PDB file of C-alpha atoms in Angstrom:
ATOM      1  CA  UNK A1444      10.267  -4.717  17.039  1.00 52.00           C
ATOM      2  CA  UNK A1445       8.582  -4.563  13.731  1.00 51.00           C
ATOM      3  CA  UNK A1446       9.389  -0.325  13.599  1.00 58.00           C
ATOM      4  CA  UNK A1447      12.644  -0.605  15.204  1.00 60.00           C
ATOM      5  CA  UNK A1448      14.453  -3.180  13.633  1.00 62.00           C
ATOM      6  CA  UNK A1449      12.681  -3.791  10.546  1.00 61.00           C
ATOM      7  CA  UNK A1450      11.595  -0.560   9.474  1.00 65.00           C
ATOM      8  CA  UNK A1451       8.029  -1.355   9.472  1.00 62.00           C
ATOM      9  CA  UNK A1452       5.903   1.858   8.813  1.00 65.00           C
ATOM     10  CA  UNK A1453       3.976   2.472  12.284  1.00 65.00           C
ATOM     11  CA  UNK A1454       0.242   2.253  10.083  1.00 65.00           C
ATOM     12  CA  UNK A1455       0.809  -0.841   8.767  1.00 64.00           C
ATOM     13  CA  UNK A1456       2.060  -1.948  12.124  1.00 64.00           C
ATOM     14  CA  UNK A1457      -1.423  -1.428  13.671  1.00 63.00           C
ATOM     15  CA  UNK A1458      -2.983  -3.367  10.115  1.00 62.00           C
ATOM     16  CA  UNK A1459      -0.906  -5.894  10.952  1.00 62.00           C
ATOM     17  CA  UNK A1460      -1.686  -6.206  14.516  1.00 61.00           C
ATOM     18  CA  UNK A1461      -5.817  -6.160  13.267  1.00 63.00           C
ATOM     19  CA  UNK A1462      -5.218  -9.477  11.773  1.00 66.00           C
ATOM     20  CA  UNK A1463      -7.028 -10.121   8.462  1.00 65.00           C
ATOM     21  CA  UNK A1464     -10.186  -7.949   9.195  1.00 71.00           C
ATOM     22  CA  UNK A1465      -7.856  -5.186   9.698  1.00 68.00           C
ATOM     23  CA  UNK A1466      -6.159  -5.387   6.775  1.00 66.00           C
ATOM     24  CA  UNK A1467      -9.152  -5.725   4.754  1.00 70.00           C
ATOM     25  CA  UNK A1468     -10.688  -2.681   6.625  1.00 74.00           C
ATOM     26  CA  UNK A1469      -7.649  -0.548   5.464  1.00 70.00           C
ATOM     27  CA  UNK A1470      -7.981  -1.980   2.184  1.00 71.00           C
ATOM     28  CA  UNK A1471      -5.844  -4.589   1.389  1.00 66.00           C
ATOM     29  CA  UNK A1472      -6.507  -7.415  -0.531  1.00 64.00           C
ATOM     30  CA  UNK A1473      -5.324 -10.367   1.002  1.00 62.00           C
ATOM     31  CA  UNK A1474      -3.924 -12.686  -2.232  1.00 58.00           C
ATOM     32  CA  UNK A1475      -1.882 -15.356  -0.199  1.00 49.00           C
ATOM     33  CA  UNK A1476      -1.772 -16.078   3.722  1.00 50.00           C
ATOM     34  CA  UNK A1477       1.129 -14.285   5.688  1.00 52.00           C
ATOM     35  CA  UNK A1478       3.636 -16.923   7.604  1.00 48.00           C
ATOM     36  CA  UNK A1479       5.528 -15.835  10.734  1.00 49.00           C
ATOM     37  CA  UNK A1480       8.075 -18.178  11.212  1.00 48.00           C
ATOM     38  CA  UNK A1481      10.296 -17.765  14.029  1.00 50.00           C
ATOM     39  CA  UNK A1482      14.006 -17.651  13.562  1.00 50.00           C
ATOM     40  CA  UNK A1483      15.855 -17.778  16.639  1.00 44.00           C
ATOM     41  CA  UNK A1484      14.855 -14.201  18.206  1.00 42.00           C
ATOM     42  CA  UNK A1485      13.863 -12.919  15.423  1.00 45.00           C
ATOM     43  CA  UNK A1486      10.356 -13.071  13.472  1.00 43.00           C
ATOM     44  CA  UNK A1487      10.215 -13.014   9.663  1.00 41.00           C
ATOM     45  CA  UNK A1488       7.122 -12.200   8.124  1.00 46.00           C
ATOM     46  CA  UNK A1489       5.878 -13.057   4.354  1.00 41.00           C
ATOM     47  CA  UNK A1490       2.365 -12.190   2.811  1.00 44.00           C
ATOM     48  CA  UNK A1491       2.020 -10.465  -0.041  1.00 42.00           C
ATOM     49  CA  UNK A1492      -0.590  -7.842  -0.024  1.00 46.00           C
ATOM     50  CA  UNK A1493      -1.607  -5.783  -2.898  1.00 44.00           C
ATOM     51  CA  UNK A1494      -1.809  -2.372  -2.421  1.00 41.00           C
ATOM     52  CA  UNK A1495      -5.521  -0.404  -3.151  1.00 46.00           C
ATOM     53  CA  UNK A1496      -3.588   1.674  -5.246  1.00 48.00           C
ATOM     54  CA  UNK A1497      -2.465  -0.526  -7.800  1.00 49.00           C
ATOM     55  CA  UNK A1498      -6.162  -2.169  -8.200  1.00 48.00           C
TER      56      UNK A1498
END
């Protein structure tokens, strides 16, 4: 659902799915929780994650 309707890029799909140890594996500081709030069928998702390349 992520790819498909939200345009999610398929790698940070599978970070995503790898919960917080995942993200930190692939590098990602984690500088606030993420949120998944459900809105009727649909999932919205906040976090903001700060990218290794702008360290």
């Amino acid at each position: 659902m992520l790819i498909d309707e939200f345009g999610f890029p398929p790698e940070r799909v599978k970070v995503l799915q790898g919960g917080f140890p995942g993200w930190q594996r692939a590098g990602y500081p984690i500088e606030m929780t993420v949120a998944v709030e459900p809105k009727g069928k649909r999932f919205i998702l906040w976090g903001q994650i700060k990218s290794k390349n702008r360290r």
